[in-house]
Amino acid sequence: MAVSNKELRAKRGTIDNLLFILRHIWSWDKGVFSTIGFHSIFMAAAPFIWVFAPKYLIDELLGLKRFEFLVGILIAAFLASATANYFTAYLIGAYRMKMSNIRFHFIHMMNEKAMAMDFKHTEDPSVLNSIQQAWRTVHNPYNGIGGVLQKLFNIFGSLIGFLGYVTIIFILNPIILAYLVVNVLINYYLTLRAKEYERNRKDELSQHERKSIYLGRTMSDFQYGKDIRIYGLKQMLMEKKEHFDRKRLEIAEDVQAKLFKVSLVDSVLLLLREGIVYVYLVYRVIEGSLSIGNFTMYAAAISSFASWMNTFLLDIAFIKVNCQYANDFRDFLETEDDDTKKDTTDIPTDKPYQLELRGISFKYPNSENYIFKNLSLKIKAGEKLAIVGINGAGKTTLVKLLTRLYQPTSGEILLNGVNILEFDEKAYFKLFSVVFQEIKMFAFTVAENITFRERAYEMTRLISAIERAGIKDKIDSLDKGLNTSVLKVLDQYGTEFSGGENQKLALARALYKNGEIIILDEPTAALDPLAEYNMYNSFNEMIGNRTAIYISHRLSSTRFCDTVAFFEGGKIVEYGSHEELIRLKGKYAEMFNLQAQYYRDQQLAKEA
Ligand code: ADP
Ligand code: MG
């Protein structure tokens, strides 16, 4: 068994995370790097035009006042400036497109993982949080990986520009340079601390956020609309959401207060910085060791220096912090699956298949309750097994284990005598046609919902599946037939099917897939018992000699099954053919007689 995700959380270094990002960018779009390179050059060079030009202009104005020289400087400065602006604008546009594209690639990675990871993770709150954080890492163009990309675009330009200022000020006076550097470093350190604080509270924030988002979605998801109205849930939902939103705001306010303090300190530092240096420059001019032109140049350089150094350092800090987001993203991608996914024993070819549970115990992740303890059950090749029992007996859990969505805590499940973990997971999934208890329709067309193919589906097979599932007439009655959209989320003309119709569509899905092992987990709850009996009966004929498991808390499926397993509290309390169990006069017989009364009444009502 894999360790839980929390313990796996790796702390990777900034460089490690940065390389992770760069490596992926390199594999998707190498042009990104030359775009960054050219932009850096223009970005670094442009501001110096307006550091140097005024110096020459002023010195000339106070000296020889040559007209051609003055005009020449102005024209050169304007041309250089215009060129730099033109290319910068072009490169920014080009880079923006590239950034979106790269983010889409990362999002794609994440979605792929979400669909392929072990199913058990989908209920693990720590994994759910980690998805939420991975999502934040890739979804915002200004934060997380998007933020790193933004900064990468500027950082080399900042660095070169910063070094230019360092040189100029060093020439003026190394002590002034040192003074400025220390001043900016103090500010930088404080800002960094505030940002770290922000990040540290992010886990907490993301939990509240997830809850609030869930509630928000529930409020506007009309699947819940009926219950919300009838049970008067409005108030409760609002209060719950407000509670989590308040928590979010509290954290945001806390962080904001920290940032505000830093900016106050920064203002004081700025006054000290510029004040002292100006006094020094003025003194040098009066002393006669600095021309007015040079005074202007140094003043411009000094006031820009701090902001460039600050920008540069903050960019580094920003990259550092956002690389931590990349760390979350990688944590999610590396959410550990049980290491059996790609085991490669070939799926046996002798059909129908035989399944065996051998002494399995099982409890859900993050739960101490054993659903099964040392349960054994054999399903013979081609056998039709009915599993019956009241709600909560463990029937659906058994399906999840047989289909390998979960793994037993101990014991093993065998397919034709081979532990199912030895097969490649995908190949194993392929064997099954399952209709799950909660039927999920996608916002695709009817045909896509049944075949899960966009176009390349087999029409005859599809028609036969909907005919046999008893939903063909309904589909034919729709304007667009098989091309009707299901649900209204993406298509306002989409159709909502009734519960019973959805179940029939799900049956058609199972029939179309034509899996070698059939499992129906109470797919007929929305049908009345008689219709259910008829459905099972005809379904049973369709699947021929394939191995099948029919689950129901009603007993209409049991008559034509070879064997009945009666579950109670995770144990098989009665096992045998329908007739045997009736003769046993135990729990099954009691339940059957109770329900049989109902069937007889129905039958009579029909015949009358
Ligand atoms: P049945 O299908 O027979 O009605 P289930 O197999 O769905 O019963 O559930 C068996 C028991 O397992 C129930 O007590 C249920 O509360 C518990 N259970 C089901 N799913 C989970 C889960 N994801 N995590 C923890 N407990 C679960
Ligand atoms: Mg169930």
PDB file of N, CA and C in Angstrom, residues 42-76:
ATOM      1  N   PHE A  42      16.524  44.478 -24.849  1.00  0.00           N
ATOM      2  CA  PHE A  42      15.833  45.766 -25.054  1.00  0.00           C
ATOM      3  C   PHE A  42      15.418  46.393 -23.726  1.00  0.00           C
ATOM      4  N   MET A  43      14.935  45.511 -22.851  1.00  0.00           N
ATOM      5  CA  MET A  43      14.445  46.013 -21.583  1.00  0.00           C
ATOM      6  C   MET A  43      15.571  46.658 -20.772  1.00  0.00           C
ATOM      7  N   ALA A  44      16.753  46.047 -20.825  1.00  0.00           N
ATOM      8  CA  ALA A  44      17.875  46.567 -20.039  1.00  0.00           C
ATOM      9  C   ALA A  44      18.423  47.851 -20.660  1.00  0.00           C
ATOM     10  N   ALA A  45      18.452  47.904 -21.978  1.00  0.00           N
ATOM     11  CA  ALA A  45      19.117  49.027 -22.645  1.00  0.00           C
ATOM     12  C   ALA A  45      18.268  50.298 -22.612  1.00  0.00           C
ATOM     13  N   ALA A  46      16.937  50.136 -22.795  1.00  0.00           N
ATOM     14  CA  ALA A  46      16.072  51.304 -22.986  1.00  0.00           C
ATOM     15  C   ALA A  46      16.227  52.400 -21.922  1.00  0.00           C
ATOM     16  N   PRO A  47      16.177  52.093 -20.637  1.00  0.00           N
ATOM     17  CA  PRO A  47      16.192  53.181 -19.650  1.00  0.00           C
ATOM     18  C   PRO A  47      17.491  53.980 -19.657  1.00  0.00           C
ATOM     19  N   PHE A  48      18.579  53.375 -20.070  1.00  0.00           N
ATOM     20  CA  PHE A  48      19.855  54.098 -20.033  1.00  0.00           C
ATOM     21  C   PHE A  48      19.882  55.240 -21.036  1.00  0.00           C
ATOM     22  N   ILE A  49      19.027  55.109 -22.061  1.00  0.00           N
ATOM     23  CA  ILE A  49      18.952  56.205 -23.025  1.00  0.00           C
ATOM     24  C   ILE A  49      18.633  57.502 -22.293  1.00  0.00           C
ATOM     25  N   TRP A  50      17.700  57.419 -21.344  1.00  0.00           N
ATOM     26  CA  TRP A  50      17.274  58.627 -20.636  1.00  0.00           C
ATOM     27  C   TRP A  50      18.080  58.903 -19.372  1.00  0.00           C
ATOM     28  N   VAL A  51      19.086  58.076 -19.120  1.00  0.00           N
ATOM     29  CA  VAL A  51      20.060  58.419 -18.089  1.00  0.00           C
ATOM     30  C   VAL A  51      21.182  59.241 -18.732  1.00  0.00           C
ATOM     31  N   PHE A  52      21.588  58.820 -19.936  1.00  0.00           N
ATOM     32  CA  PHE A  52      22.727  59.476 -20.583  1.00  0.00           C
ATOM     33  C   PHE A  52      22.335  60.723 -21.366  1.00  0.00           C
ATOM     34  N   ALA A  53      21.235  60.655 -22.131  1.00  0.00           N
ATOM     35  CA  ALA A  53      20.877  61.787 -22.994  1.00  0.00           C
ATOM     36  C   ALA A  53      20.799  63.116 -22.229  1.00  0.00           C
ATOM     37  N   PRO A  54      20.102  63.188 -21.079  1.00  0.00           N
ATOM     38  CA  PRO A  54      20.005  64.476 -20.376  1.00  0.00           C
ATOM     39  C   PRO A  54      21.377  65.012 -19.964  1.00  0.00           C
ATOM     40  N   LYS A  55      22.271  64.083 -19.579  1.00  0.00           N
ATOM     41  CA  LYS A  55      23.611  64.536 -19.183  1.00  0.00           C
ATOM     42  C   LYS A  55      24.270  65.308 -20.328  1.00  0.00           C
ATOM     43  N   TYR A  56      24.263  64.729 -21.512  1.00  0.00           N
ATOM     44  CA  TYR A  56      24.921  65.397 -22.644  1.00  0.00           C
ATOM     45  C   TYR A  56      24.191  66.679 -23.029  1.00  0.00           C
ATOM     46  N   LEU A  57      22.857  66.598 -22.947  1.00  0.00           N
ATOM     47  CA  LEU A  57      22.083  67.804 -23.292  1.00  0.00           C
ATOM     48  C   LEU A  57      22.424  68.950 -22.347  1.00  0.00           C
ATOM     49  N   ILE A  58      22.422  68.693 -21.071  1.00  0.00           N
ATOM     50  CA  ILE A  58      22.639  69.757 -20.086  1.00  0.00           C
ATOM     51  C   ILE A  58      24.055  70.300 -20.169  1.00  0.00           C
ATOM     52  N   ASP A  59      25.024  69.374 -20.251  1.00  0.00           N
ATOM     53  CA  ASP A  59      26.410  69.853 -20.375  1.00  0.00           C
ATOM     54  C   ASP A  59      26.569  70.746 -21.609  1.00  0.00           C
ATOM     55  N   GLU A  60      25.891  70.338 -22.729  1.00  0.00           N
ATOM     56  CA  GLU A  60      26.004  71.116 -23.962  1.00  0.00           C
ATOM     57  C   GLU A  60      25.303  72.469 -23.787  1.00  0.00           C
ATOM     58  N   LEU A  61      24.137  72.422 -23.132  1.00  0.00           N
ATOM     59  CA  LEU A  61      23.381  73.663 -22.942  1.00  0.00           C
ATOM     60  C   LEU A  61      24.146  74.660 -22.068  1.00  0.00           C
ATOM     61  N   LEU A  62      24.823  74.136 -21.059  1.00  0.00           N
ATOM     62  CA  LEU A  62      25.574  75.016 -20.167  1.00  0.00           C
ATOM     63  C   LEU A  62      26.938  75.384 -20.763  1.00  0.00           C
ATOM     64  N   GLY A  63      27.304  74.703 -21.865  1.00  0.00           N
ATOM     65  CA  GLY A  63      28.624  74.957 -22.449  1.00  0.00           C
ATOM     66  C   GLY A  63      28.516  75.583 -23.827  1.00  0.00           C
ATOM     67  N   LEU A  64      28.814  74.790 -24.887  1.00  0.00           N
ATOM     68  CA  LEU A  64      28.966  75.341 -26.232  1.00  0.00           C
ATOM     69  C   LEU A  64      27.649  75.654 -26.941  1.00  0.00           C
ATOM     70  N   LYS A  65      26.602  74.989 -26.531  1.00  0.00           N
ATOM     71  CA  LYS A  65      25.276  75.215 -27.130  1.00  0.00           C
ATOM     72  C   LYS A  65      25.249  75.009 -28.640  1.00  0.00           C
ATOM     73  N   ARG A  66      25.950  73.941 -29.147  1.00  0.00           N
ATOM     74  CA  ARG A  66      25.933  73.705 -30.599  1.00  0.00           C
ATOM     75  C   ARG A  66      24.571  73.132 -30.987  1.00  0.00           C
ATOM     76  N   PHE A  67      23.945  73.814 -31.952  1.00  0.00           N
ATOM     77  CA  PHE A  67      22.578  73.446 -32.322  1.00  0.00           C
ATOM     78  C   PHE A  67      22.505  72.025 -32.910  1.00  0.00           C
ATOM     79  N   GLU A  68      23.394  71.717 -33.888  1.00  0.00           N
ATOM     80  CA  GLU A  68      23.367  70.401 -34.550  1.00  0.00           C
ATOM     81  C   GLU A  68      23.589  69.288 -33.524  1.00  0.00           C
ATOM     82  N   PHE A  69      24.484  69.529 -32.579  1.00  0.00           N
ATOM     83  CA  PHE A  69      24.797  68.533 -31.571  1.00  0.00           C
ATOM     84  C   PHE A  69      23.562  68.225 -30.713  1.00  0.00           C
ATOM     85  N   LEU A  70      22.881  69.292 -30.297  1.00  0.00           N
ATOM     86  CA  LEU A  70      21.684  69.122 -29.465  1.00  0.00           C
ATOM     87  C   LEU A  70      20.600  68.334 -30.215  1.00  0.00           C
ATOM     88  N   VAL A  71      20.362  68.763 -31.464  1.00  0.00           N
ATOM     89  CA  VAL A  71      19.345  68.076 -32.270  1.00  0.00           C
ATOM     90  C   VAL A  71      19.738  66.623 -32.492  1.00  0.00           C
ATOM     91  N   GLY A  72      21.033  66.412 -32.767  1.00  0.00           N
ATOM     92  CA  GLY A  72      21.535  65.047 -32.997  1.00  0.00           C
ATOM     93  C   GLY A  72      21.253  64.149 -31.800  1.00  0.00           C
ATOM     94  N   ILE A  73      21.553  64.633 -30.596  1.00  0.00           N
ATOM     95  CA  ILE A  73      21.329  63.825 -29.383  1.00  0.00           C
ATOM     96  C   ILE A  73      19.856  63.487 -29.240  1.00  0.00           C
ATOM     97  N   LEU A  74      19.022  64.526 -29.431  1.00  0.00           N
ATOM     98  CA  LEU A  74      17.584  64.290 -29.283  1.00  0.00           C
ATOM     99  C   LEU A  74      17.084  63.246 -30.274  1.00  0.00           C
ATOM    100  N   ILE A  75      17.468  63.421 -31.541  1.00  0.00           N
ATOM    101  CA  ILE A  75      16.993  62.475 -32.553  1.00  0.00           C
ATOM    102  C   ILE A  75      17.486  61.064 -32.242  1.00  0.00           C
ATOM    103  N   ALA A  76      18.768  60.941 -31.887  1.00  0.00           N
ATOM    104  CA  ALA A  76      19.324  59.613 -31.581  1.00  0.00           C
ATOM    105  C   ALA A  76      18.565  58.982 -30.410  1.00  0.00           C
TER     106      ALA A  76
END
